[in-house]
Coordinates of C-alpha atoms and ligand atoms in Angstrom, one line a residue:
M6 CA 0.0 0.0 0.0
K7 CA 1.1 3.6 -0.7
L8 CA -0.1 6.9 0.8
I9 CA 0.1 10.3 -0.9
G10 CA -1.2 13.5 0.6
A11 CA -1.5 17.1 -0.3
S12 CA -2.6 20.5 1.2
I13 CA -5.9 20.0 -0.8
I14 CA -7.6 16.9 -2.2
I15 CA -10.5 17.5 -4.7
T16 CA -12.4 14.2 -4.7
C17 CA -14.9 15.0 -7.5
D18 CA -17.3 12.6 -5.6
E19 CA -21.1 13.0 -5.4
N20 CA -20.8 15.8 -2.8
F21 CA -17.7 17.4 -4.4
K22 CA -15.9 16.8 -1.2
I23 CA -12.7 18.8 -0.7
I24 CA -10.3 17.7 2.0
K25 CA -7.6 19.9 3.5
D26 CA -4.3 18.2 4.4
G27 CA -5.9 15.1 2.8
G28 CA -4.5 11.8 1.8
V29 CA -5.2 8.9 -0.5
L30 CA -4.3 5.4 0.5
F31 CA -4.0 3.1 -2.5
C32 CA -2.6 -0.1 -3.9
D33 CA -1.5 -0.6 -7.5
K34 CA -4.9 -0.6 -9.1
N35 CA -7.4 0.8 -6.7
I36 CA -7.9 3.4 -4.0
I37 CA -8.3 1.9 -0.6
K38 CA -9.4 5.0 1.4
V39 CA -9.5 8.8 1.1
G40 CA -9.4 11.0 4.2
K41 CA -7.1 13.1 6.4
F42 CA -3.5 12.4 5.7
D43 CA -2.5 12.0 9.4
E44 CA -5.3 9.5 10.0
L45 CA -4.3 7.3 7.0
K46 CA -0.7 7.0 8.1
Q47 CA 0.2 3.5 9.2
D48 CA 3.2 1.1 9.5
D49 CA 4.4 -1.0 6.6
L50 CA 3.5 1.4 3.8
Q51 CA 5.6 1.0 0.7
E52 CA 5.7 4.7 0.0
V53 CA 4.5 7.9 1.9
R54 CA 4.6 11.3 0.3
F55 CA 3.1 14.6 1.1
Y56 CA 2.8 17.3 -1.5
Q57 CA 3.0 20.8 0.2
S58 CA 1.0 23.6 -1.5
C59 CA -0.4 21.1 -4.0
V60 CA -3.7 19.7 -5.1
I61 CA -4.4 16.1 -5.7
M62 CA -7.3 15.4 -8.0
P63 CA -8.4 12.6 -10.3
A64 CA -6.1 12.3 -13.3
L65 CA -7.9 14.4 -16.1
I66 CA -9.7 12.8 -19.0
N67 CA -9.6 14.1 -22.6
S68 CA -12.5 12.3 -24.3
H69 CA -12.0 13.7 -27.8
I70 CA -8.6 14.1 -29.3
H71 CA -7.1 13.5 -32.8
F72 CA -3.5 12.5 -32.1
E73 CA -2.8 12.0 -35.8
F74 CA -3.3 15.7 -36.6
S75 CA -0.7 16.8 -34.2
K76 CA 1.6 18.2 -36.9
N77 CA -0.6 21.1 -37.5
Y78 CA 0.5 24.4 -36.1
S79 CA -0.2 27.2 -38.6
T80 CA -1.2 25.2 -41.6
L81 CA -5.0 25.1 -41.3
H82 CA -7.3 28.0 -41.8
Y83 CA -9.4 29.2 -38.8
G84 CA -12.4 31.5 -38.4
N85 CA -14.7 29.8 -41.0
F86 CA -15.7 26.1 -41.0
G87 CA -15.7 25.8 -44.8
K88 CA -12.3 27.3 -45.2
W89 CA -11.0 25.0 -42.4
L90 CA -12.4 21.9 -44.1
D91 CA -10.9 23.1 -47.5
S92 CA -7.6 23.5 -45.8
I93 CA -7.8 20.0 -44.2
M94 CA -8.6 18.5 -47.7
Q95 CA -5.6 20.3 -49.2
N96 CA -3.1 19.5 -46.4
R97 CA -4.3 16.2 -45.0
D98 CA -1.6 14.1 -46.7
M99 CA 1.2 16.5 -45.7
L100 CA -0.1 16.6 -42.1
M101 CA 0.1 12.8 -42.0
Q102 CA 3.7 12.7 -43.1
D103 CA 6.0 12.1 -40.1
A104 CA 2.8 12.0 -38.0
E105 CA 4.6 9.5 -35.7
I106 CA 7.0 12.1 -34.3
Y107 CA 4.2 14.5 -33.6
I108 CA 2.0 11.8 -32.0
K109 CA 4.8 11.0 -29.6
T110 CA 5.1 14.7 -28.6
A111 CA 1.4 15.0 -28.3
I112 CA 1.2 12.0 -25.9
K113 CA 3.9 13.7 -23.7
E114 CA 2.0 17.0 -23.8
T115 CA -1.2 15.2 -22.8
L116 CA 0.5 13.5 -19.8
K117 CA 2.2 16.7 -18.8
S118 CA -1.1 18.5 -18.5
G119 CA -2.3 15.8 -16.0
V120 CA -4.4 13.7 -18.4
G121 CA -4.3 10.0 -17.6
C122 CA -7.1 8.8 -19.9
V123 CA -8.2 9.7 -23.5
G124 CA -10.8 9.1 -26.1
A125 CA -8.6 9.1 -29.2
I126 CA -10.1 9.4 -32.7
S127 CA -8.0 7.4 -35.0
S128 CA -8.5 8.3 -38.7
N129 CA -5.7 6.2 -40.2
G130 CA -4.5 3.9 -37.5
L131 CA -1.1 5.7 -37.2
D132 CA -1.6 6.3 -33.5
I133 CA -2.7 2.8 -32.5
D134 CA 0.7 1.3 -31.6
F135 CA 1.9 4.5 -29.8
L136 CA -1.2 4.7 -27.7
S137 CA -1.4 1.0 -26.9
K138 CA 2.2 1.2 -25.7
S139 CA 1.8 4.4 -23.7
T140 CA 0.8 4.5 -20.1
L141 CA -2.4 6.4 -20.9
K142 CA -5.8 4.7 -20.5
V143 CA -7.2 4.8 -24.0
V144 CA -10.5 4.3 -25.8
L145 CA -9.4 4.1 -29.4
F146 CA -12.2 5.2 -31.7
N147 CA -11.5 3.8 -35.2
E148 CA -12.9 6.4 -37.7
I149 CA -14.9 5.5 -40.8
M150 CA -15.7 8.1 -43.5
G151 CA -16.6 8.0 -47.2
T152 CA -19.3 9.0 -49.6
N153 CA -18.0 7.7 -52.9
K154 CA -19.6 4.3 -53.8
D155 CA -16.6 3.2 -55.9
F156 CA -14.4 3.1 -52.8
F157 CA -16.8 1.5 -50.3
N158 CA -15.1 -1.9 -50.3
I159 CA -11.7 -0.3 -49.8
V160 CA -13.0 1.9 -47.0
K161 CA -14.7 -1.1 -45.3
D162 CA -11.6 -3.3 -45.5
N163 CA -9.3 -0.6 -44.3
F164 CA -11.6 0.3 -41.3
K165 CA -12.1 -3.4 -40.4
A166 CA -8.4 -4.0 -40.5
R167 CA -7.7 -1.1 -38.1
L168 CA -10.6 -2.1 -35.9
E169 CA -9.4 -5.7 -35.6
K170 CA -5.8 -4.6 -35.0
S171 CA -6.9 -2.4 -32.1
K172 CA -9.2 -5.1 -30.8
L173 CA -6.3 -7.5 -30.6
L174 CA -4.4 -5.0 -28.5
E175 CA -7.2 -4.6 -26.0
D176 CA -6.3 -5.0 -22.3
S177 CA -7.4 -3.3 -19.0
R178 CA -5.9 0.0 -20.2
F179 CA -6.8 0.0 -23.9
R180 CA -10.2 -0.5 -25.6
A181 CA -11.2 -0.4 -29.2
A182 CA -14.3 1.6 -30.3
I183 CA -15.8 3.2 -33.4
A184 CA -16.1 6.7 -34.8
L185 CA -18.6 7.6 -37.5
H186 CA -16.9 10.8 -38.7
S187 CA -20.1 12.9 -39.4
P188 CA -23.3 13.0 -41.3
Y189 CA -21.8 15.0 -44.1
S190 CA -18.9 12.7 -44.7
L191 CA -20.3 9.2 -44.3
D192 CA -22.7 7.3 -46.6
I193 CA -25.5 5.4 -44.9
E194 CA -24.2 2.0 -46.1
L195 CA -20.8 2.6 -44.4
A196 CA -22.5 4.0 -41.3
K197 CA -24.7 0.9 -41.0
Y198 CA -21.7 -1.4 -41.5
A199 CA -19.8 0.3 -38.7
I200 CA -22.9 0.5 -36.4
D201 CA -23.6 -3.2 -36.8
L202 CA -20.0 -4.0 -35.8
A203 CA -20.4 -1.6 -32.8
K204 CA -23.5 -3.6 -31.7
D205 CA -21.8 -7.0 -32.3
Y206 CA -18.7 -6.0 -30.3
K207 CA -20.6 -3.8 -27.8
M208 CA -18.4 -0.9 -28.5
L209 CA -18.7 2.8 -27.8
V210 CA -19.5 5.0 -30.8
S211 CA -18.3 8.6 -31.3
T212 CA -19.4 11.1 -33.9
H213 CA -19.1 14.8 -34.9
F214 CA -22.6 16.2 -35.0
L215 CA -24.0 19.6 -36.1
E216 CA -20.7 21.3 -35.6
S217 CA -21.2 24.0 -38.2
K218 CA -24.0 26.0 -39.8
E219 CA -22.6 24.6 -43.1
E220 CA -23.5 21.1 -41.9
L221 CA -26.9 22.3 -40.7
T222 CA -27.7 23.9 -44.1
W223 CA -26.6 20.8 -45.9
L224 CA -28.8 18.4 -43.9
E225 CA -31.8 20.7 -43.8
N226 CA -31.7 22.4 -47.2
N227 CA -29.4 20.3 -49.4
N228 CA -27.3 23.4 -50.3
G229 CA -24.7 25.9 -49.2
Y230 CA -21.0 25.1 -48.7
F231 CA -21.3 21.3 -49.0
R232 CA -22.7 21.5 -52.5
D233 CA -19.5 23.1 -53.7
F234 CA -17.5 20.9 -51.4
F235 CA -18.7 17.7 -53.2
K236 CA -18.4 19.4 -56.7
Y237 CA -14.9 20.6 -56.1
F238 CA -13.3 17.8 -54.1
F239 CA -15.3 14.8 -55.4
K240 CA -16.4 16.0 -58.9
N241 CA -19.9 15.1 -57.8
Q242 CA -22.5 17.5 -59.3
N243 CA -25.5 15.8 -57.8
A244 CA -24.5 15.0 -54.2
K245 CA -27.3 14.8 -51.7
P246 CA -27.2 14.6 -48.0
C247 CA -27.3 11.0 -46.8
Y248 CA -29.5 11.8 -43.8
S249 CA -31.9 14.1 -42.2
K250 CA -30.9 15.1 -38.6
E251 CA -33.4 12.6 -37.3
S252 CA -32.4 9.7 -39.5
F253 CA -28.7 10.2 -38.6
L254 CA -29.7 10.0 -34.9
E255 CA -31.7 6.9 -35.5
L256 CA -28.5 5.0 -36.3
F257 CA -27.4 5.3 -32.7
K258 CA -30.5 4.0 -31.0
E259 CA -29.0 0.7 -29.9
C260 CA -25.5 2.0 -29.0
Q261 CA -23.8 3.9 -26.3
S262 CA -22.5 7.0 -28.0
L263 CA -20.7 10.3 -27.7
F264 CA -21.8 13.2 -29.8
V265 CA -19.1 15.8 -30.3
H266 CA -19.8 19.6 -30.8
C267 CA -23.6 19.8 -31.2
L268 CA -23.5 23.6 -31.7
H269 CA -26.6 23.7 -33.9
L270 CA -29.3 21.7 -32.2
D271 CA -33.0 22.9 -32.3
N272 CA -35.4 21.8 -29.6
N273 CA -36.6 18.8 -31.5
T274 CA -33.0 17.6 -32.0
W275 CA -32.2 18.2 -28.3
D276 CA -35.2 16.2 -27.5
K277 CA -34.2 13.3 -29.8
I278 CA -30.6 13.2 -28.7
S279 CA -31.6 13.2 -25.0
K280 CA -33.6 10.0 -25.6
L281 CA -30.6 8.1 -26.8
N282 CA -28.0 6.5 -24.6
A283 CA -25.7 9.4 -25.5
S284 CA -23.4 12.0 -24.0
I285 CA -22.3 15.3 -25.5
V286 CA -18.6 16.3 -25.7
S287 CA -17.8 20.0 -26.1
A288 CA -14.5 21.3 -27.4
P289 CA -14.6 25.1 -26.7
R290 CA -11.4 26.2 -28.3
S291 CA -12.1 24.2 -31.4
N292 CA -15.6 25.6 -31.6
R293 CA -14.3 29.2 -31.3
L294 CA -11.6 28.7 -33.9
L295 CA -13.7 26.9 -36.5
N296 CA -17.2 28.1 -35.9
N297 CA -17.2 31.3 -33.8
K298 CA -19.6 29.7 -31.3
Y299 CA -19.7 28.0 -27.9
F300 CA -21.8 25.0 -26.9
D301 CA -25.2 26.0 -25.2
L302 CA -24.6 24.9 -21.6
T303 CA -28.0 26.1 -20.5
K304 CA -29.8 23.8 -22.9
A305 CA -27.5 21.0 -22.0
N306 CA -28.5 21.5 -18.3
E307 CA -32.1 21.6 -19.3
Y308 CA -31.8 18.2 -21.0
N309 CA -29.7 16.7 -18.3
F310 CA -26.5 16.3 -20.2
P311 CA -23.5 16.5 -17.9
F312 CA -20.8 18.9 -19.1
I313 CA -17.8 17.2 -20.7
I314 CA -15.0 19.2 -22.3
A315 CA -12.2 18.0 -24.5
T316 CA -9.4 19.5 -26.6
D317 CA -10.2 18.0 -30.1
G318 CA -7.0 17.7 -32.1
R319 CA -4.2 20.2 -32.9
S320 CA -6.1 20.4 -36.2
S321 CA -8.4 22.8 -34.4
N322 CA -6.5 23.9 -31.3
N323 CA -3.3 25.6 -30.2
S324 CA -2.5 23.0 -27.6
L325 CA -3.6 19.6 -26.2
N326 CA -3.4 20.9 -22.6
M327 CA -6.8 20.2 -20.9
L328 CA -6.1 23.0 -18.4
D329 CA -5.9 25.5 -21.3
E330 CA -9.2 24.1 -22.4
A331 CA -10.6 24.6 -18.9
R332 CA -9.4 28.2 -18.8
C333 CA -11.1 28.9 -22.2
A334 CA -14.4 27.5 -20.9
L335 CA -14.1 29.5 -17.7
F336 CA -13.7 32.8 -19.7
A337 CA -16.2 31.8 -22.4
Y338 CA -19.2 31.2 -20.2
K339 CA -19.4 34.7 -18.7
D340 CA -23.0 34.5 -17.5
Y341 CA -22.3 31.7 -15.0
E342 CA -21.3 32.4 -11.4
I343 CA -17.5 31.9 -11.6
N344 CA -17.0 29.6 -8.6
N345 CA -19.8 27.2 -9.6
L346 CA -18.6 27.2 -13.1
A347 CA -15.1 26.3 -12.0
K348 CA -16.5 23.3 -10.2
E349 CA -18.5 22.2 -13.2
I350 CA -15.5 22.5 -15.4
I351 CA -13.5 20.3 -13.1
L352 CA -16.2 17.7 -13.2
A353 CA -16.3 18.1 -17.0
M354 CA -12.8 16.7 -17.2
T355 CA -13.0 14.1 -14.5
K356 CA -16.1 12.5 -13.2
N357 CA -18.4 13.2 -16.2
P358 CA -16.2 11.8 -19.0
A359 CA -15.1 8.9 -16.7
K360 CA -18.7 7.7 -16.7
V361 CA -18.7 7.5 -20.5
L362 CA -15.2 6.0 -21.1
G363 CA -15.7 3.4 -18.4
F364 CA -12.3 3.0 -16.7
N365 CA -13.6 3.3 -13.2
N366 CA -11.7 6.5 -12.6
G367 CA -12.5 10.3 -12.4
I368 CA -13.4 10.2 -8.7
L369 CA -11.2 9.8 -5.7
E370 CA -13.0 7.4 -3.4
S371 CA -12.6 3.8 -2.2
N372 CA -12.5 1.2 -5.0
K373 CA -12.0 3.7 -7.8
A374 CA -8.8 3.4 -10.0
S375 CA -5.6 4.9 -8.6
D376 CA -5.3 7.6 -11.3
F377 CA -4.2 11.0 -9.8
A378 CA -2.9 14.3 -11.0
V379 CA -0.9 16.4 -8.6
F380 CA -0.6 20.2 -9.3
Y381 CA 1.6 22.7 -7.4
I382 CA -0.4 25.9 -6.9
K383 CA 1.3 28.6 -4.9
D384 CA -0.7 29.5 -1.7
I385 CA -3.6 27.1 -2.5
E386 CA -3.9 26.4 1.2
M387 CA -4.8 30.1 1.8
T388 CA -7.8 30.4 -0.5
T389 CA -11.5 29.7 -0.2
Q390 CA -11.7 29.6 -4.1
I391 CA -9.9 26.4 -4.6
E392 CA -11.6 25.2 -7.9
L393 CA -11.2 28.6 -9.5
N394 CA -7.5 28.8 -8.6
V395 CA -6.9 25.3 -9.8
I396 CA -8.2 26.3 -13.2
L397 CA -6.4 29.6 -13.3
H398 CA -3.0 28.3 -12.3
A399 CA -2.6 24.6 -12.9
N400 CA -0.7 24.0 -16.0
E401 CA 1.8 21.1 -15.7
V402 CA 1.6 18.2 -13.3
Q403 CA 4.0 17.9 -10.4
D404 CA 3.3 14.2 -10.6
L405 CA 0.9 11.9 -12.4
Y406 CA -0.2 8.5 -11.2
I407 CA -1.9 5.9 -13.4
N408 CA -2.9 2.6 -11.9
G409 CA -1.0 3.6 -8.8
K410 CA 2.3 4.1 -10.6
R411 CA 4.1 7.4 -10.8
I412 CA 4.6 8.1 -14.5
D413 CA 8.0 9.0 -15.8
I414 CA 6.6 11.4 -18.4
E415 CA 9.9 12.2 -20.2
N416 CA 10.6 8.6 -20.9
N417 CA 7.0 7.5 -21.6
Ligands
LIG6 O1 -13.3 17.9 -34.6 C1 -12.6 18.6 -35.6 C2 -13.5 19.3 -36.5 N1 -14.5 18.5 -37.1 C3 -14.2 17.4 -37.9 N2 -13.1 16.7 -38.0 C4 -11.9 16.8 -37.4 C5 -11.6 17.7 -36.3 N3 -10.3 17.6 -36.1 C6 -9.8 16.7 -36.9 N4 -10.8 16.2 -37.7 C7 -10.5 15.2 -38.7 C8 -11.5 14.1 -38.9 O2 -11.3 13.1 -37.9 O3 -10.5 15.8 -40.0 C9 -10.9 15.0 -41.0 C10 -11.4 13.7 -40.3 O4 -10.4 12.7 -40.4 C11 -12.0 15.7 -41.7 S1 -12.1 15.1 -43.4 C12 -13.8 15.4 -43.8
LIG7 FE1 -12.9 16.2 -33.6

């Protein structure tokens, strides 16, 4: 058994209990007890450590990230979704060259920001080996995409090969799953093929949904940006949307799913999506950069969707640091009382995504996984605004524990 303690423990449990001079007693996999550090001390401990002026909280969870796009810095166009997608189409191959080097750096950046668990969207399978070998806990969402009938068999075979490869690598830290890219980029035949596999294998499904007004106009009116998109990039003069909003949602009715973005939901769509076994993931900086809009938190509350934030990829962000994401959310939602919002944001990257990704972490209490992030925050023991100051000042972990092991991030 090991014991670590800190000036502040944020448990993220049901009551959002915060413990001053707290401790966590744990063995390799699981937490044994959380309480006051002095009361948890005992003989025969393998390791005892107290982090002064630090906060211990559940290791953070980034439930939507594209590691393969980590080469992007200034290549892609921001401020307009259509221009961004054009720039992706033009630069995709270049961004995938040497992707491996950037994936490794991105995994380090992720760990450094205190993230111990990710939902990774894998478009080409270039990240599978790196992620399965890393110390991160991973749900690997194999992406399927395609609208050109001539290539359906190739797309299916390629997707199936990636899926089976990631399935073979499954263990207690690594699980395979499926991503349907979006309603504008995926024909119904391919979507059904992937959904049937998700049902057979009982896998989680992720999708980008109603991220842009361009997507909304395409699904509702069959025109706008996407008409030109299909003409220009696919030489298809007669492209039609493959779904209505409703028929796309229907696909997910027997799956557990994650809908990413959801910036353009009307009441009827909120209603439909709330009846599925679905969660919504929001990527605030990505949404600001591509679509000049933030997710409607008030509506999400109304329909009982817990708040979940994620970074998305470097393809639509300036960093993969979850604390930068948290700060963006804190400043974006200006109409919310700041201390409450800070608490909700902490839950949005711990307890709430944990429930979806299913690794029994995200909360510090007995029997949960021993996944902790430790942040040094000057004078944290002096403040009454703990959550707010964590979001304002935490940036890089002092230490990160996954399954009870302190991670050597530099050599990961
Ligand atoms: O979430 C963002 C914005 N929305 C859609 N796709 C992506 C994002 N970041 C990366 N992508 C990838 C996506 O996985 O870009 C490609 C896909 O492989 C788009 S190609 C239509
Ligand atoms: Fe994304």
